Short mmCIF file of N, CA, C and O in Angstrom, two decimals:
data_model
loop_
_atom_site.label_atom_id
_atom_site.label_comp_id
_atom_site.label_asym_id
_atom_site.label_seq_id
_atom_site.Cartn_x
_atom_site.Cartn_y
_atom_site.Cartn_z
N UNK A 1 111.82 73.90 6.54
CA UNK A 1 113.27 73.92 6.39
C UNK A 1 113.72 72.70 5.59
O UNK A 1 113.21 71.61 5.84
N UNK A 2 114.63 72.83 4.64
CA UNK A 2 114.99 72.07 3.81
C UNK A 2 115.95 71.22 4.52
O UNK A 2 116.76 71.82 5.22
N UNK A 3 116.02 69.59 4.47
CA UNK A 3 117.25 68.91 4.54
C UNK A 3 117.37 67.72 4.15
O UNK A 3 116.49 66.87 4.10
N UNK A 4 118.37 67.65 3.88
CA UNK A 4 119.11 66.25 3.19
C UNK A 4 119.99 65.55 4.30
O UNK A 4 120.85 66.20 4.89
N UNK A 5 119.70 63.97 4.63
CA UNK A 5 121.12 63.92 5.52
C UNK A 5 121.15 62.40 4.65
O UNK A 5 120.34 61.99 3.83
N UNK A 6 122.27 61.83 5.10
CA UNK A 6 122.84 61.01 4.49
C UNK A 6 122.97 59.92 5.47
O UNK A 6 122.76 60.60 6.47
N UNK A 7 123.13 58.96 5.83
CA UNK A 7 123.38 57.84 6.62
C UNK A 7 123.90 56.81 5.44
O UNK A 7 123.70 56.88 4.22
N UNK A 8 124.93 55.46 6.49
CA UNK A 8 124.61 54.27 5.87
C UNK A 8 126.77 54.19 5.33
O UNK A 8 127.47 53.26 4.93
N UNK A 9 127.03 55.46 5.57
CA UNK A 9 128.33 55.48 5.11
C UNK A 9 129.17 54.46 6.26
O UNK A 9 128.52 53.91 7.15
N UNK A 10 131.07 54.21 6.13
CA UNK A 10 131.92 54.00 7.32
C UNK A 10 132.75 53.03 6.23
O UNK A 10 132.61 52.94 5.01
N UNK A 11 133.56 52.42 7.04
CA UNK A 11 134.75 51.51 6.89
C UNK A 11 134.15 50.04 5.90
O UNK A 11 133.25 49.29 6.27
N UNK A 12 134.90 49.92 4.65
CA UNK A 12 134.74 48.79 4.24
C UNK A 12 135.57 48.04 3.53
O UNK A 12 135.70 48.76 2.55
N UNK A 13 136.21 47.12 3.34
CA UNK A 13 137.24 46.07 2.92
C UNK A 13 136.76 46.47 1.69
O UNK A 13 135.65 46.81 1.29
N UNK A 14 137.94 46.34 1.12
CA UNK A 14 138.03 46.13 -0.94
C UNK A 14 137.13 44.86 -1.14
O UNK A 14 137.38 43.83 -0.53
N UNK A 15 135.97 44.96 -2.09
CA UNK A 15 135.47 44.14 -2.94
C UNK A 15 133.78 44.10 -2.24
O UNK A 15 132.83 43.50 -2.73
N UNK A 16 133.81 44.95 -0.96
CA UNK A 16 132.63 44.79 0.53
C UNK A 16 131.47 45.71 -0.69
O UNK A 16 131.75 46.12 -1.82
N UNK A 17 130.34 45.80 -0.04
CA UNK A 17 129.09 46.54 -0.22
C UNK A 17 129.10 47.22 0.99
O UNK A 17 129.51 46.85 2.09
N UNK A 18 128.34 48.75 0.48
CA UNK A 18 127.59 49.68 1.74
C UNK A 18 126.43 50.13 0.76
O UNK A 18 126.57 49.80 -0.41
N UNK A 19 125.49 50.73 1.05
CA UNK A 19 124.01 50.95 0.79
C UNK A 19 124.01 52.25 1.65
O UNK A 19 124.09 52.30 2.88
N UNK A 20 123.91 53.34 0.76
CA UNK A 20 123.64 54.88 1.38
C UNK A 20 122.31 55.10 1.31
O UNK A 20 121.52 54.52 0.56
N UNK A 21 122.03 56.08 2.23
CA UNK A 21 120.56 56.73 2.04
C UNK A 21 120.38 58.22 2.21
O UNK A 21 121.27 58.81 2.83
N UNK A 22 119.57 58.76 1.84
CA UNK A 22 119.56 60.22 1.97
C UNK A 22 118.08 60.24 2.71
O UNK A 22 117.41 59.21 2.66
N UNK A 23 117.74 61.02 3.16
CA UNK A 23 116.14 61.41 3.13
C UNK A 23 116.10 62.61 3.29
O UNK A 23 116.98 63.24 3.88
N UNK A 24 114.93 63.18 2.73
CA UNK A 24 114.98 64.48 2.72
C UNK A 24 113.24 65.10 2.95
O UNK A 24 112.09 64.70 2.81
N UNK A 25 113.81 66.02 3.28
CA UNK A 25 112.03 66.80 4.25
C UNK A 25 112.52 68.53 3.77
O UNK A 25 113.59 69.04 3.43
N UNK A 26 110.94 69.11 3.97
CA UNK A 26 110.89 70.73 3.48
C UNK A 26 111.01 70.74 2.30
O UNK A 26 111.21 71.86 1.84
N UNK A 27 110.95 69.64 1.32
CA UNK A 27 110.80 70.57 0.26
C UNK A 27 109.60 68.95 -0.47
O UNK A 27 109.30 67.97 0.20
N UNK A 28 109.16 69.23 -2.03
CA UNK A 28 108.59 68.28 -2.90
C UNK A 28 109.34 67.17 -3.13
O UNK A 28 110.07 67.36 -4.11
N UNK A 29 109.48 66.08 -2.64
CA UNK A 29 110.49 65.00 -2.96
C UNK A 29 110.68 64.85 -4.51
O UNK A 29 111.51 65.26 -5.33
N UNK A 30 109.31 63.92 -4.54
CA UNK A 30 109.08 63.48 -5.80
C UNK A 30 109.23 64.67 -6.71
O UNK A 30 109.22 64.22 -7.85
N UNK A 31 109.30 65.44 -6.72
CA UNK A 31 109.59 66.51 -8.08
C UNK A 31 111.24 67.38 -8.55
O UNK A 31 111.42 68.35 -9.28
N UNK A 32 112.12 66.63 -7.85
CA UNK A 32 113.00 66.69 -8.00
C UNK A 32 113.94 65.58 -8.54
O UNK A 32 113.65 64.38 -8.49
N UNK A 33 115.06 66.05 -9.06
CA UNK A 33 115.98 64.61 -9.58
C UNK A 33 117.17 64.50 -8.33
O UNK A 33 117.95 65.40 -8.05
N UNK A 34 117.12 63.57 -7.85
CA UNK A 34 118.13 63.50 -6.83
C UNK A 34 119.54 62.88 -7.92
O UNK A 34 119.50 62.40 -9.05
N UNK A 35 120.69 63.16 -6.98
CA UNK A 35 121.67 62.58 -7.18
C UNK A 35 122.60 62.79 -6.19
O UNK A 35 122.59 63.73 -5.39
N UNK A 36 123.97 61.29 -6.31
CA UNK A 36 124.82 61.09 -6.07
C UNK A 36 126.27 61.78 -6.49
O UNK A 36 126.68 61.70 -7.66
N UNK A 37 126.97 62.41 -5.52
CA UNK A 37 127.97 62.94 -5.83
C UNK A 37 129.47 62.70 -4.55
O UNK A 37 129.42 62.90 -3.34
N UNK A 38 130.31 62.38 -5.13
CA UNK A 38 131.07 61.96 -3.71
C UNK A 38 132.67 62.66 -4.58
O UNK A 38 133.05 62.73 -5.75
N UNK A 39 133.47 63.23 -2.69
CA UNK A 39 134.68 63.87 -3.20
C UNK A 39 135.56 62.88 -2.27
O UNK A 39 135.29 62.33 -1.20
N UNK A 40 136.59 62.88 -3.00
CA UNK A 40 137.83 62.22 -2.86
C UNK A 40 138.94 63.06 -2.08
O UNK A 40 138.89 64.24 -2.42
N UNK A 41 139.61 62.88 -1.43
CA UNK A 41 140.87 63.53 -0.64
C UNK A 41 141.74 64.47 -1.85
O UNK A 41 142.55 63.89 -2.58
N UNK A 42 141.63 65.11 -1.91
CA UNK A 42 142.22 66.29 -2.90
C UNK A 42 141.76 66.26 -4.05
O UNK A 42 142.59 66.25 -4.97
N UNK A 43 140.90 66.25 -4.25
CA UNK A 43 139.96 66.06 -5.26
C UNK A 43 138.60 66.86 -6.09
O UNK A 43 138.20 67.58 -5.17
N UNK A 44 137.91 67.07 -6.99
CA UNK A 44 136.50 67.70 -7.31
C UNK A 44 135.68 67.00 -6.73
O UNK A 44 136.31 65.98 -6.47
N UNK A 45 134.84 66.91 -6.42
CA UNK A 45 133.54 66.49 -6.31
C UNK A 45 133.07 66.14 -7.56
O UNK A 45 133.15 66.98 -8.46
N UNK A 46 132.39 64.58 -7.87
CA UNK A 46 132.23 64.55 -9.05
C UNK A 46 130.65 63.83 -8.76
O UNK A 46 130.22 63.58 -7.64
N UNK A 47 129.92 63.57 -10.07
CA UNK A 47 128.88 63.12 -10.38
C UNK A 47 128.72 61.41 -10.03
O UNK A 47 129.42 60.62 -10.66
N UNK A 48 128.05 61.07 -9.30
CA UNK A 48 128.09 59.61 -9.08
C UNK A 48 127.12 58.67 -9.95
O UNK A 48 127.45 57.79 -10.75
N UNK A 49 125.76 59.12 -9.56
CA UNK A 49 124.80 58.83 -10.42
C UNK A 49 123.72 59.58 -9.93
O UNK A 49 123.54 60.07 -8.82
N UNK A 50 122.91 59.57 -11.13
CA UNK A 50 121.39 60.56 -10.97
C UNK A 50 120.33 59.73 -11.24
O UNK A 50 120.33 58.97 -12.21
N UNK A 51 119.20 59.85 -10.25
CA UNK A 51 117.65 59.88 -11.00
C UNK A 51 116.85 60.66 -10.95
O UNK A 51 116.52 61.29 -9.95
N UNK A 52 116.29 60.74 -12.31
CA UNK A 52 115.19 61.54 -12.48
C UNK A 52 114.02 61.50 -11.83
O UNK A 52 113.96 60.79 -10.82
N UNK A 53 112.77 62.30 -12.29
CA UNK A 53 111.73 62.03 -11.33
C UNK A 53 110.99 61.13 -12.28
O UNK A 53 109.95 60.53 -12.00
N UNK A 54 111.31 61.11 -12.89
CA UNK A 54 110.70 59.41 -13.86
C UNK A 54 111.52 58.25 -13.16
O UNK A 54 111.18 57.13 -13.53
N UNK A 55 112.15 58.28 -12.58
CA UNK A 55 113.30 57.35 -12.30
C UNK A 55 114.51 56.53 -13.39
O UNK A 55 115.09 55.45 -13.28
N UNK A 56 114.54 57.47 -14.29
CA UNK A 56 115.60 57.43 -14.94
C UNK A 56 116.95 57.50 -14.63
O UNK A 56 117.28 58.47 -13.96
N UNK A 57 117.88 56.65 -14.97
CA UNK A 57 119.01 56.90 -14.40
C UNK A 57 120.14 57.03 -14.57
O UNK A 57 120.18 56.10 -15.37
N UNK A 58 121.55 57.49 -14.53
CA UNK A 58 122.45 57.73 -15.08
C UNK A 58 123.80 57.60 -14.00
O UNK A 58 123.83 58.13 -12.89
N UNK A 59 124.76 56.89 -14.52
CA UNK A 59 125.85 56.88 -13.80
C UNK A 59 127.29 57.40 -14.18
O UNK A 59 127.35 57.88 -15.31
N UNK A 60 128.19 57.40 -13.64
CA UNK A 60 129.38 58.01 -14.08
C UNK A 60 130.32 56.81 -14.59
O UNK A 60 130.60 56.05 -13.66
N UNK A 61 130.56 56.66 -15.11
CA UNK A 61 131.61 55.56 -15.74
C UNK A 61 132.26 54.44 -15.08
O UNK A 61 132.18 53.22 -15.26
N UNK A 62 133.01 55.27 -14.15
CA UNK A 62 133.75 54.40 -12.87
C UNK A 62 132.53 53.64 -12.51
O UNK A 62 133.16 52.58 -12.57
N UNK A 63 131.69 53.37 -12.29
CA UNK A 63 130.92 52.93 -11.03
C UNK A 63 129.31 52.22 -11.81
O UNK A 63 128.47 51.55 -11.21
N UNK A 64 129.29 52.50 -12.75
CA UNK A 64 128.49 51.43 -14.00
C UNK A 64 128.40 49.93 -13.75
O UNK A 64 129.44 49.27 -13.85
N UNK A 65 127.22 49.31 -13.42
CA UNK A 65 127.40 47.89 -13.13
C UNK A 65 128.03 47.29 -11.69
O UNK A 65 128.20 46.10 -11.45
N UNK A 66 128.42 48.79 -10.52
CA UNK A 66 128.46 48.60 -9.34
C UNK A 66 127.71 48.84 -8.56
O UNK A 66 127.56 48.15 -7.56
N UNK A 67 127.04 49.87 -8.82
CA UNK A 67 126.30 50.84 -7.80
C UNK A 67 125.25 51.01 -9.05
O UNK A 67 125.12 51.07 -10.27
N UNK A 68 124.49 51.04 -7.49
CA UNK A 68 122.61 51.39 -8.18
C UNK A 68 121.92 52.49 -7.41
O UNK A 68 122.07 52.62 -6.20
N UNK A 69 121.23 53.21 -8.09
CA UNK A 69 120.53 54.55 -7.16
C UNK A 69 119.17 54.28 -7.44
O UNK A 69 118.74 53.72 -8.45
N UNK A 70 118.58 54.70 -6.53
CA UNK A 70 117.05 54.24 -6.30
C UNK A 70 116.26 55.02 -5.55
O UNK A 70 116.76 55.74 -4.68
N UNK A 71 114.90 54.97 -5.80
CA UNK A 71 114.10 56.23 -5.03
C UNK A 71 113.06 56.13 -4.41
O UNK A 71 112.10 56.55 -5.05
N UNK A 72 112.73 55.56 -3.00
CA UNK A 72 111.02 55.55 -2.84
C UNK A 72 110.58 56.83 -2.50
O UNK A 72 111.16 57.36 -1.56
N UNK A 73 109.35 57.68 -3.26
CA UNK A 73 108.74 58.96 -3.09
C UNK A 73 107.93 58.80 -1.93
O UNK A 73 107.72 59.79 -1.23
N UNK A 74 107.43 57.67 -1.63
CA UNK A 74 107.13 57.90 -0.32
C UNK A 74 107.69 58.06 1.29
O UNK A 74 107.13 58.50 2.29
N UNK A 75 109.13 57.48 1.04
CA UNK A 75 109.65 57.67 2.16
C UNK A 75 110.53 58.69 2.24
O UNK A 75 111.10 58.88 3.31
N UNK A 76 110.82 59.64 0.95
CA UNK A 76 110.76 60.51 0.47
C UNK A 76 112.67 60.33 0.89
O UNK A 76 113.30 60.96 1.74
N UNK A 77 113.16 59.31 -0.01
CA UNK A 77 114.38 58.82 0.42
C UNK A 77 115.23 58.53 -0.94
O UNK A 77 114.63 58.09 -1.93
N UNK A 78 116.59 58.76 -0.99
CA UNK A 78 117.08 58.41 -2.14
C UNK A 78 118.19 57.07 -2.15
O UNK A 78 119.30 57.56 -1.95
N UNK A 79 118.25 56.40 -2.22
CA UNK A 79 119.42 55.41 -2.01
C UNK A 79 120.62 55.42 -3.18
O UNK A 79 120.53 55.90 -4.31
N UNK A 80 122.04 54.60 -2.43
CA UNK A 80 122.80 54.52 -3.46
C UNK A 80 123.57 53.37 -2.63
O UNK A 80 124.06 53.52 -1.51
N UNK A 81 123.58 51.88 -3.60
CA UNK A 81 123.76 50.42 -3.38
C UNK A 81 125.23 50.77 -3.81
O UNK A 81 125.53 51.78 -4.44
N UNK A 82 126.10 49.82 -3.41
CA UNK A 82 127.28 50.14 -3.93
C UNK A 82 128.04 48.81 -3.25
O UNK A 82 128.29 48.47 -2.10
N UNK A 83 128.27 48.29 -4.50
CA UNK A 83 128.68 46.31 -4.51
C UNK A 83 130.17 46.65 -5.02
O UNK A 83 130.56 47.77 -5.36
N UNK A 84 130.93 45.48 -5.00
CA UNK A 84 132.65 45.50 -5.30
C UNK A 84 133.10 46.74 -5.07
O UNK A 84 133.52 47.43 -6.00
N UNK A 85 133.07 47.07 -4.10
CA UNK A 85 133.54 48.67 -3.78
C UNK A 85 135.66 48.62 -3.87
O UNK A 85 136.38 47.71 -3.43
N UNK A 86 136.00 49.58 -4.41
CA UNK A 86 137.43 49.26 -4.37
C UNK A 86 137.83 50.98 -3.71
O UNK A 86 137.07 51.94 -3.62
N UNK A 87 139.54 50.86 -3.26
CA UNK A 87 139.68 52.58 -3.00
C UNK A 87 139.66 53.30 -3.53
O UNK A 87 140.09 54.34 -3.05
N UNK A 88 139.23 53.31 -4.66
CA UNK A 88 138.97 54.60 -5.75
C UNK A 88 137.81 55.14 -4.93
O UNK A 88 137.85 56.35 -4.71
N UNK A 89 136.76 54.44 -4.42
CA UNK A 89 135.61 54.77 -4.11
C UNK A 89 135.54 55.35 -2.63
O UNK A 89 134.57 55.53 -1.90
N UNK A 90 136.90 55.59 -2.42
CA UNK A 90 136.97 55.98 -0.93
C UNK A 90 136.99 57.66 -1.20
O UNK A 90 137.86 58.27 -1.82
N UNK A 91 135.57 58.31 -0.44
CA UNK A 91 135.33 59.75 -0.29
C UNK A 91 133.98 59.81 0.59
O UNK A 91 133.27 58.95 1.10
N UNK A 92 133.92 61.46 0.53
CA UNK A 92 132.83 61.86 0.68
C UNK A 92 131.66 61.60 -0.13
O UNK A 92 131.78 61.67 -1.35
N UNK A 93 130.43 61.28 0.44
CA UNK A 93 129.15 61.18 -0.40
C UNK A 93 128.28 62.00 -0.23
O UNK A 93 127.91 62.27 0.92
N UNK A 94 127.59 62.76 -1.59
CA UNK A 94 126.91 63.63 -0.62
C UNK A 94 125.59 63.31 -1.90
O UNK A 94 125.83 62.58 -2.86
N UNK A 95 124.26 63.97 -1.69
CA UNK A 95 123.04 64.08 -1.71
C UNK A 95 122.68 65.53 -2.32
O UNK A 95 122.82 66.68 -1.89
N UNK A 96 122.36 65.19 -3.04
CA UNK A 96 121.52 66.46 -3.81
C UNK A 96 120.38 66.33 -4.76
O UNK A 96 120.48 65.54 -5.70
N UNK A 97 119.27 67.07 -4.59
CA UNK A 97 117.80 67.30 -4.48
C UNK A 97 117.75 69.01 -5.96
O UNK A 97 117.49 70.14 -5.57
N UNK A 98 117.93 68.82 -6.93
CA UNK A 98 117.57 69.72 -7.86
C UNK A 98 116.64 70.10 -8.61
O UNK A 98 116.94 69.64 -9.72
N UNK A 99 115.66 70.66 -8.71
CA UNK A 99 115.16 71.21 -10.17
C UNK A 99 114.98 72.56 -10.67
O UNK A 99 114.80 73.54 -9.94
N UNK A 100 115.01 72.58 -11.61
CA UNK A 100 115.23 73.97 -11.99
C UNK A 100 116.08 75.16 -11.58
O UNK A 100 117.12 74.93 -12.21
N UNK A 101 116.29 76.33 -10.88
CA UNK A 101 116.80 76.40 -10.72
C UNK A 101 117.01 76.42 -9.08
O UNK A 101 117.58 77.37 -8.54
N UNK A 102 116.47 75.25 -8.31
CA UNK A 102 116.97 75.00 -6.88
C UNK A 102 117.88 74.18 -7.06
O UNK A 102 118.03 73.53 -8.10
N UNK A 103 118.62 74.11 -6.02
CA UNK A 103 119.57 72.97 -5.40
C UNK A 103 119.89 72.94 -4.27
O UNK A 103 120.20 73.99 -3.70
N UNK A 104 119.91 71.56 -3.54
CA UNK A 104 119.80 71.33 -2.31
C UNK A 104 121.06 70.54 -1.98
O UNK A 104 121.67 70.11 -2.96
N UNK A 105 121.61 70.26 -0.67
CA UNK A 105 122.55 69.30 -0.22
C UNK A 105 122.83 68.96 0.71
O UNK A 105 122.98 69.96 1.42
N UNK A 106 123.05 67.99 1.30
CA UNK A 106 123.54 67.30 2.25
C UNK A 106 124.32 67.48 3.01
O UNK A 106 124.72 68.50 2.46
N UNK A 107 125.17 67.36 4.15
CA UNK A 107 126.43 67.21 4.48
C UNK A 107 127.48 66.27 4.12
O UNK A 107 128.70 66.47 4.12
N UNK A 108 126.88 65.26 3.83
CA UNK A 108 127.59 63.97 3.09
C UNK A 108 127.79 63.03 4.32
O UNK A 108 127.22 63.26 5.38
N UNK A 109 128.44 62.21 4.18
CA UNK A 109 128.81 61.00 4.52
C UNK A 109 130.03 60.16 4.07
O UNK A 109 129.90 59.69 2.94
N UNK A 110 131.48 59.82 4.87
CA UNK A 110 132.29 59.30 4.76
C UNK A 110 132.53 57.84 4.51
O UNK A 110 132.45 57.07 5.47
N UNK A 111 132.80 57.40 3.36
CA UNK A 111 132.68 55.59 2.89
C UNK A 111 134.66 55.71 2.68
O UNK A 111 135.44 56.44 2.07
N UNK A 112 134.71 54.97 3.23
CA UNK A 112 136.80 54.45 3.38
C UNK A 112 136.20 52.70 2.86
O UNK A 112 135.33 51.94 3.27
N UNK A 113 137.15 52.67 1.85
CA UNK A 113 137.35 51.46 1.62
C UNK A 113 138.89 51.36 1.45
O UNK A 113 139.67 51.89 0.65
N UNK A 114 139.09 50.30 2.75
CA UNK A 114 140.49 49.98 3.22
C UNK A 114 140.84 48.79 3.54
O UNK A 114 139.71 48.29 3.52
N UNK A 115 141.48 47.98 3.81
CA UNK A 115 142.04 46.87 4.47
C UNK A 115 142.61 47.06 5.47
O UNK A 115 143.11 46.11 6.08
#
């Protein structure tokens, strides 16, 4: 059985760090590109950042030079670091596990950045 869960989310002051994690079981870790995707209160769901299974990586604009995504294949875990956090960045986070034509996901995880 396939799953993704997410930990590591909750409450954080403007300018704070949180450090997400995903891990995931039932399926090939390493042969997939994980990524970051988080939705906002009335909002799309948008692209946060991706890595490949080279560990290549790609981020979304907003969040360039804040947040870092990272992958150990052995613990078969995806992370996403996330430094000067401001409320733009306040949403859902969620986890997804793709290749070809699978796709997998998470339930996500709630990050509020508030005062």
């Amino acid at each position: 059985q396939v799953q993704l869960v997410e930990s590591g989310g909750g409450l954080v002051q403007p300018g704070g760090s949180l450090r997400l994690s995903c891990a995931a079981s039932g399926f090939t870790f390493s042969s997939y590109a994980m990524t970051w995707y988080r939705q906002a209160p009335g909002k799309e769901r948008e692209l946060v950042a991706t890595i490949s299974t080279a560990s290549t990586t790609n981020y979304a604009d907003s969040v360039k030079g804040r947040f870092t995504i990272s992958r150990d294949n052995y613990k078969n875990t995806v992370y996403l670091q996330m430094n000067s956090l401001g409320p733009d960045d306040t949403g859902v986070y969620y986890c997804n596990g793709a290749r070809r034509f699978e796709s997998y996901w998470g339930q996500g995880t709630q990050v509020t950045v508030s005062s």
